[in-house]
XYZ file of C-alpha atoms in Angstrom:
529
model
C 25.865 32.310 32.305
C 25.950 28.657 33.308
C 26.231 27.057 36.437
C 29.500 26.408 38.534
C 29.734 22.665 38.323
C 28.056 20.960 41.252
C 31.136 19.553 42.699
C 32.209 22.957 43.911
C 29.027 23.718 45.983
C 30.577 23.023 49.198
C 34.009 24.458 48.417
C 32.307 27.931 48.035
C 30.212 27.216 51.168
C 33.537 27.054 52.942
C 34.752 29.794 51.398
C 32.296 32.168 52.519
C 32.887 31.034 55.884
C 36.238 31.203 55.870
C 36.476 34.692 54.501
C 33.647 36.091 56.340
C 30.111 36.557 55.041
C 29.715 40.035 53.345
C 26.827 39.988 51.447
C 26.697 38.378 47.807
C 24.182 35.685 46.778
C 23.457 33.084 49.461
C 23.967 29.221 48.468
C 20.974 28.117 46.708
C 19.322 31.608 45.592
C 18.822 32.185 42.190
C 21.767 33.380 40.603
C 24.144 31.896 43.019
C 27.604 30.348 41.644
C 27.155 31.921 38.183
C 30.701 32.057 37.498
C 30.183 30.307 34.260
C 30.075 26.730 33.951
C 32.708 24.643 32.215
C 30.046 21.909 31.768
C 26.716 22.317 30.316
C 23.923 22.640 32.802
C 20.940 24.572 32.560
C 21.207 28.324 31.910
C 20.001 30.589 34.358
C 17.178 33.252 33.496
C 18.145 36.714 32.861
C 16.847 39.134 35.642
C 14.204 41.751 34.303
C 15.663 44.703 35.709
C 19.144 43.804 34.756
C 18.630 42.417 31.126
C 21.954 43.979 29.894
C 23.998 42.593 32.951
C 26.128 40.910 30.770
C 27.599 43.604 29.069
C 30.492 45.371 30.660
C 31.313 48.493 29.127
C 28.458 49.921 27.204
C 25.404 49.129 29.461
C 25.143 52.076 31.673
C 22.829 54.833 30.472
C 24.239 58.433 29.908
C 24.473 60.784 32.657
C 21.545 62.995 32.938
C 21.328 65.997 30.310
C 21.377 69.552 31.710
C 18.175 71.700 31.978
C 17.145 73.472 28.830
C 15.490 76.247 30.257
C 17.617 79.595 30.750
C 16.560 80.397 34.237
C 16.698 77.127 35.378
C 20.536 77.161 34.233
C 21.134 80.226 36.367
C 19.408 78.925 39.485
C 21.324 75.590 39.067
C 24.737 77.551 38.252
C 25.786 77.181 41.866
C 24.672 73.613 42.133
C 26.936 72.223 39.396
C 29.999 69.624 40.808
C 33.098 71.368 39.682
C 33.364 72.542 36.090
C 30.723 69.940 34.881
C 26.833 70.325 34.349
C 25.894 67.566 36.929
C 23.709 68.670 39.701
C 25.117 68.347 43.753
C 21.624 68.182 44.564
C 20.826 65.085 42.319
C 23.817 63.349 43.487
C 22.808 63.986 47.098
C 19.683 62.473 46.436
C 20.884 59.297 44.650
C 23.473 58.615 47.608
C 20.593 59.309 50.358
C 18.627 56.706 48.408
C 21.452 54.178 48.687
C 21.414 55.018 52.413
C 17.613 54.057 52.707
C 18.353 50.639 50.978
C 20.802 49.504 53.368
C 19.190 51.163 56.488
C 18.184 48.547 59.211
C 14.571 48.945 58.543
C 15.114 47.747 54.991
C 17.342 45.166 55.631
C 15.400 43.474 58.396
C 12.936 41.366 56.304
C 11.348 37.687 56.199
C 12.618 35.030 53.961
C 9.850 36.004 51.630
C 11.051 39.160 51.026
C 14.524 37.579 50.161
C 14.139 37.459 46.721
C 13.104 41.111 46.347
C 16.211 42.172 48.164
C 18.273 40.392 44.821
C 16.497 42.666 42.594
C 17.079 46.298 42.491
C 14.599 48.918 41.372
C 14.711 50.104 37.630
C 14.522 53.800 38.605
C 17.327 53.256 41.005
C 19.585 51.290 39.129
C 19.212 53.859 36.402
C 20.118 56.661 38.587
C 23.069 54.735 40.229
C 24.370 53.741 36.734
C 24.319 57.621 35.763
C 26.411 57.831 39.129
C 29.050 55.482 37.840
C 29.305 57.090 34.461
C 29.891 60.270 36.283
C 32.500 59.197 38.407
C 35.024 58.610 35.590
C 34.886 62.728 35.935
C 37.627 63.804 38.205
C 35.412 66.775 39.605
C 32.729 64.342 40.390
C 34.987 61.472 42.016
C 36.403 64.309 44.220
C 33.233 65.296 45.086
C 32.081 61.899 45.509
C 34.967 61.563 47.965
C 34.297 64.685 49.796
C 30.746 63.594 50.597
C 32.080 60.446 52.180
C 30.696 58.269 49.132
C 33.144 55.492 49.683
C 31.657 54.792 53.352
C 28.451 54.654 51.987
C 29.415 51.960 49.085
C 31.139 50.189 52.035
C 27.683 50.023 53.899
C 25.891 48.625 50.534
C 28.668 46.160 50.080
C 28.624 44.697 53.776
C 24.688 44.733 53.858
C 23.282 44.371 50.144
C 22.633 41.219 48.836
C 21.697 42.400 45.278
C 24.265 41.757 43.088
C 23.605 44.247 40.510
C 24.087 47.180 43.337
C 27.275 45.398 44.675
C 28.564 45.398 41.155
C 27.933 49.105 40.609
C 29.170 50.485 43.786
C 32.532 48.358 43.099
C 32.623 49.958 39.495
C 32.117 53.434 40.911
C 34.967 52.910 43.515
C 36.942 51.381 40.672
C 36.586 54.927 38.596
C 37.329 56.976 41.534
C 40.459 55.089 42.144
C 41.886 55.991 39.052
C 42.941 58.870 40.534
C 45.774 59.208 42.732
C 44.653 60.878 45.311
C 41.286 59.189 45.707
C 43.367 55.790 45.342
C 45.368 56.657 48.277
C 42.379 57.527 50.557
C 40.406 54.581 49.734
C 43.573 52.363 50.229
C 44.285 53.947 53.718
C 40.797 52.796 54.889
C 41.206 49.672 56.429
C 37.935 48.915 56.661
C 36.934 49.623 53.128
C 39.736 47.375 52.240
C 38.388 44.330 54.142
C 35.160 44.818 52.526
C 36.558 45.072 49.131
C 38.596 42.082 49.535
C 35.751 40.122 50.419
C 34.016 40.943 47.343
C 36.702 38.459 45.746
C 34.558 35.730 47.754
C 31.526 36.741 45.628
C 29.789 34.567 43.116
C 28.558 37.042 40.864
C 30.843 37.424 37.645
C 30.242 41.105 37.114
C 31.241 41.820 40.913
C 34.161 39.776 40.532
C 35.207 41.784 37.623
C 34.844 44.926 39.026
C 36.650 44.045 42.044
C 39.515 42.898 40.118
C 39.826 45.890 38.123
C 39.831 47.999 41.358
C 42.330 45.784 42.636
C 44.454 45.934 39.712
C 44.136 49.861 39.577
C 45.389 50.138 43.188
C 47.957 47.575 42.802
C 49.367 49.705 39.806
C 49.843 52.832 42.226
C 53.112 52.308 43.554
C 52.318 54.412 46.572
C 49.777 52.193 47.793
C 50.594 48.898 46.162
C 52.766 47.371 49.029
C 49.351 47.935 51.158
C 47.247 45.586 49.282
C 49.848 43.125 48.729
C 50.119 42.828 52.388
C 46.228 42.664 52.820
C 46.276 40.143 50.329
C 49.032 37.968 52.053
C 46.971 38.273 55.319
C 43.859 37.031 53.641
C 44.829 32.892 52.640
C 41.159 32.540 51.495
C 41.846 35.156 48.457
C 44.392 32.527 47.038
C 41.730 29.936 47.042
C 38.991 32.084 45.569
C 41.358 33.202 42.724
C 42.461 29.471 42.088
C 38.547 28.801 41.990
C 37.592 31.447 39.487
C 40.588 30.440 37.312
C 39.816 26.878 37.251
C 36.088 27.190 36.721
C 34.952 30.187 35.132
C 33.965 30.424 31.220
C 33.701 34.496 31.782
C 36.926 35.231 29.561
C 36.541 38.835 30.670
C 36.949 38.071 34.271
C 39.770 35.484 33.543
C 41.590 37.841 31.677
C 41.362 40.788 34.588
C 42.105 37.999 37.259
C 44.926 37.010 35.644
C 46.278 40.700 35.144
C 45.669 40.861 39.116
C 47.653 37.676 39.832
C 50.267 38.737 37.208
C 50.793 42.127 38.930
C 50.988 40.485 42.316
C 53.795 38.374 41.433
C 55.822 41.024 39.540
C 55.499 43.010 43.005
C 56.149 40.411 45.162
C 58.116 37.413 44.574
C 57.556 36.182 48.194
C 53.920 35.866 47.759
C 54.338 34.312 44.352
C 56.191 31.503 46.160
C 53.652 31.323 49.096
C 51.086 30.790 46.223
C 53.553 28.326 44.338
C 53.690 26.165 47.285
C 50.108 26.445 48.383
C 48.269 22.737 47.903
C 51.662 20.888 47.756
C 51.407 17.397 49.224
C 54.581 17.500 50.396
C 57.085 20.172 51.450
C 59.670 21.220 48.058
C 62.705 20.636 49.962
C 61.657 17.134 50.948
C 63.800 14.720 49.077
C 62.414 12.766 46.185
C 63.221 9.463 47.068
C 61.247 9.792 50.285
C 58.175 9.925 48.708
C 56.399 7.796 45.838
C 54.396 10.584 44.618
C 55.490 13.992 42.972
C 54.080 17.058 44.879
C 50.595 18.379 43.646
C 50.459 22.240 42.924
C 47.103 23.854 42.814
C 48.383 27.159 41.502
C 49.826 26.058 38.018
C 46.550 23.740 36.809
C 44.498 26.510 37.731
C 46.557 28.600 35.434
C 46.604 25.978 32.877
C 42.853 25.920 32.900
C 42.326 29.733 32.776
C 44.951 29.698 29.872
C 42.835 27.066 28.014
C 39.554 28.852 28.318
C 41.070 32.222 27.585
C 42.405 30.593 24.182
C 39.085 29.022 22.955
C 37.949 32.715 22.576
C 40.851 34.439 21.382
C 44.461 33.197 21.575
C 45.634 36.748 21.357
C 44.404 37.422 25.064
C 46.637 34.541 26.393
C 49.447 37.303 26.915
C 48.870 37.844 30.630
C 48.926 34.083 31.410
C 51.693 33.338 29.253
C 53.842 36.117 31.358
C 52.339 34.792 35.153
C 53.864 31.019 33.883
C 57.251 33.148 32.727
C 57.297 34.712 36.105
C 56.933 31.224 37.834
C 59.934 30.169 35.794
C 62.424 32.646 37.081
C 62.261 31.033 40.361
C 63.434 27.271 41.092
C 60.119 26.443 43.041
C 58.311 27.892 40.071
C 59.785 25.733 37.373
C 59.393 22.599 39.902
C 55.892 23.379 40.077
C 55.498 22.888 36.311
C 57.803 20.209 35.232
C 57.338 17.816 38.381
C 53.680 17.850 38.000
C 53.653 15.225 35.315
C 49.971 15.682 33.677
C 50.184 19.667 34.231
C 53.557 19.988 32.532
C 52.978 17.858 29.594
C 49.742 20.008 29.000
C 51.449 23.156 29.474
C 54.311 22.036 26.913
C 51.832 20.774 24.536
C 49.480 23.894 24.809
C 52.641 26.233 24.335
C 54.247 24.036 21.700
C 51.113 24.266 19.957
C 50.532 28.121 19.993
C 54.085 28.576 18.908
C 54.259 25.998 16.032
C 50.676 26.354 14.700
C 49.161 29.384 16.212
C 51.474 32.648 16.234
C 53.837 34.036 13.512
C 52.810 31.465 10.778
C 54.395 31.185 7.516
C 51.417 32.541 5.744
C 51.180 35.721 8.233
C 52.888 38.959 7.552
C 55.991 39.561 8.975
C 54.728 42.804 10.601
C 52.300 40.243 12.880
C 55.416 39.901 14.855
C 54.997 43.617 16.362
C 51.438 42.609 17.828
C 52.546 38.971 19.252
C 56.161 39.889 20.400
C 55.172 40.035 24.116
C 53.325 36.518 23.939
C 55.824 34.976 21.954
C 58.706 36.010 24.236
C 56.770 34.547 27.289
C 55.774 31.371 25.657
C 59.155 30.624 24.064
C 60.843 31.617 27.786
C 58.652 29.148 29.670
C 59.424 26.545 26.768
C 63.048 27.215 27.029
C 62.773 26.823 30.980
C 60.963 23.159 30.699
C 63.280 22.135 27.894
C 66.401 23.063 29.752
C 65.405 21.642 33.332
C 63.840 18.433 32.701
C 64.826 16.786 29.732
C 64.245 13.319 30.945
C 60.543 13.851 30.880
C 58.703 11.767 28.170
C 57.106 14.189 26.283
C 60.618 16.289 25.392
C 62.091 12.988 24.212
C 59.798 12.845 21.017
C 61.953 13.123 18.160
C 59.304 15.608 16.568
C 60.046 18.108 19.206
C 62.888 19.420 18.089
C 62.685 20.240 14.359
C 59.354 21.984 14.754
C 60.834 24.099 17.307
C 63.657 25.021 15.365
C 61.315 25.521 12.282
C 59.374 28.019 14.442
C 62.271 30.024 16.176
C 64.116 30.677 12.935
C 60.562 31.964 11.252
C 60.344 34.297 14.304
C 63.857 35.561 13.874
C 63.447 35.736 10.134
C 60.542 38.029 10.661
C 62.241 40.001 13.191
C 64.867 41.049 10.643
C 61.964 42.390 8.257
C 60.227 44.221 10.979
C 63.587 45.761 12.024
C 64.490 47.108 8.461
C 63.857 50.840 8.578
C 61.402 52.587 6.029
C 63.227 54.393 3.311
C 62.678 58.297 2.381
C 60.405 59.156 5.307
C 58.753 62.455 4.671
C 56.501 62.946 7.509
C 58.897 64.966 9.391
C 55.991 66.224 11.889
C 56.058 62.856 13.789
C 59.675 61.927 13.270
C 60.068 62.188 17.010
C 57.012 59.998 18.066
C 58.237 57.272 15.407
C 61.821 57.385 17.116
C 59.840 56.665 20.311
C 57.867 53.823 19.009
C 60.968 52.193 17.422
C 62.973 52.349 20.321
C 60.067 50.664 22.143
C 59.336 48.158 19.715
C 63.366 47.381 19.327
C 63.717 46.828 23.235
C 60.727 44.240 23.070
C 62.166 42.694 20.154
C 65.420 42.551 21.511
C 64.160 40.897 24.457
C 62.676 38.327 22.326
C 65.670 37.897 20.204
C 67.621 36.751 23.179
C 65.129 34.199 24.190
C 64.745 32.787 20.851
C 68.833 32.320 20.453
C 69.281 30.913 23.920
C 66.541 28.494 23.027
C 67.886 27.706 19.644
C 71.405 27.243 21.250
C 69.938 24.512 23.591
C 67.840 22.547 21.077
C 71.071 22.688 18.814
C 73.351 21.267 21.294
C 70.740 18.488 21.935
C 70.536 17.068 18.036
C 71.567 14.249 17.121
C 73.103 13.005 13.800
C 69.771 11.178 12.784
C 67.559 14.643 13.600
C 70.126 16.693 11.611
C 69.832 14.145 8.474
C 65.662 14.443 9.061
C 65.665 18.151 8.894
C 68.177 18.560 6.128
C 65.497 16.287 4.258
C 62.580 17.835 5.367
C 63.784 21.550 5.225
C 63.818 22.575 8.489
C 67.466 22.897 8.149
C 67.838 24.282 4.765
C 70.749 26.277 3.933
C 68.565 29.299 4.059
C 67.271 28.745 7.586
C 70.732 27.729 8.791
C 72.106 31.033 7.637
C 69.381 32.864 9.561
C 70.082 30.799 12.638
C 73.855 31.322 12.242
C 73.443 35.347 11.776
C 71.823 35.439 14.957
C 73.406 33.096 16.907
C 76.760 34.344 16.157
C 79.366 35.321 17.839
C 77.863 34.532 21.402
C 76.825 30.947 20.466
C 80.215 30.234 18.314
C 80.874 26.716 19.986
C 77.224 25.637 19.623
C 77.550 26.526 15.827
C 80.849 24.817 15.326
C 79.731 21.767 16.991
C 76.580 21.814 15.021
C 78.748 22.311 11.542
C 80.704 19.125 12.788
C 77.619 17.102 12.608
C 76.234 18.507 9.338
C 79.731 17.784 7.821
C 78.713 14.142 8.476
C 75.244 14.457 6.946
C 75.535 16.693 3.826
C 79.270 17.804 3.321
C 78.227 20.275 0.784
C 75.822 22.084 2.655
C 78.447 22.273 5.468
C 80.984 23.651 3.131
C 78.375 26.243 1.757
C 77.673 27.500 5.280
C 81.367 27.635 6.121
C 82.022 29.845 2.868
C 79.116 32.094 3.925
C 80.416 32.421 7.466
C 84.496 32.187 7.225
C 85.083 32.287 11.044
C 83.659 28.672 11.252
C 85.899 27.051 8.988
C 88.800 27.770 10.889
C 87.495 26.307 13.928
C 86.647 23.194 11.984
């Protein structure tokens, strides 16, 4: 992992001060600011005891195997945790070792021992990693809860400076929170909640990743989601930390998970979304534009854009979450203004989404079924483009004549693929999976319907803005061929009849033969013209 660019060093120190120092990597120490850099500074050496630290899912050792000796098994029978083969005695030993690590006599040390505190003993790392794996089992998670393990982990997070140990402790809590009873218990502990939120100020990507995963798990539990939303609202520095991660990190796993947290927060609480949208503005949104020579500067939207660009560089299909965040912003007026009133950012967002829908997703050489994989990201992307197009047609980047025809071509192509996807298979013989298929089709139809509604509204808005010159160019270049116009009309009629009728009138002036052919295919139009 690279270093975060040096211009952010002072900012991160302020963030730690604002949020309260709860451990993590001290400024200037090896491994500090390892969020991943978007420039190209020197790379950090790997930690000897954590060579696999960069891997998230497959780096932990398997839990200890059961004893093979029959007599030992009989003796250990009462030592098992629930219905598992895991030993209570062994687990007690590991947790006791954790307590010793953060005991006062071990935490008081000279500066010479500071580097040693950053490392985790290999044997202890292996054992605590086994606990991490074991905590995915509900019996083990409940036993850890009964043994007050969350309090032990809280002590570690509050006192330990070892990034690997902090990551593992948050990871175990994240596994435990997957079970509702434990999630409620963890969420009701105010002190633990404070410590966990402070982990968002950490500079270690794996710790940030596990913290984000834990937060997302809790926010997904309806019973406790509001508790976490309020806590986050009470800590303004969390906004700064999340913006910093989105704008600076090159760790795509972290960016996606943080994006999911932001998406969930905005989906749960519109008020919080508005607060974050307004943060960083140089002037209030309700201040008349003529009273200020400069447009407001919004921090959130540029940070979202930076994160989206970084995610796209690795895999465009992971963009779904950031596209949905932008879509949520367009559901409120302040959100739309935050996008279109920031000239450079608005143009960059438009260009990014325009490139995605016109040159990346659902292309002419892709099989129509690809739409099933891309329907949600396309719905969000087209929705944001439509909102920008409808709200700020005076922007220079929307006045370019080349915008309308490529968008029309892309919109119609997606609609044509949708027609192919919605065709039901003939002579299905697998009756045993009939109910499952019906459920899948219902879900697919729901998402495809949402996409279709967005496409048709956007297409109608573009049709209304078409000039005679643009229609003539579209007919000549093929974007407005008879086949494509027919596909568009099939989806726009009857809800957008006035739009189609006005388009036909323009088409009569450009290509009367084509207009007459379309009127024959759609008789209801000839009566109106």
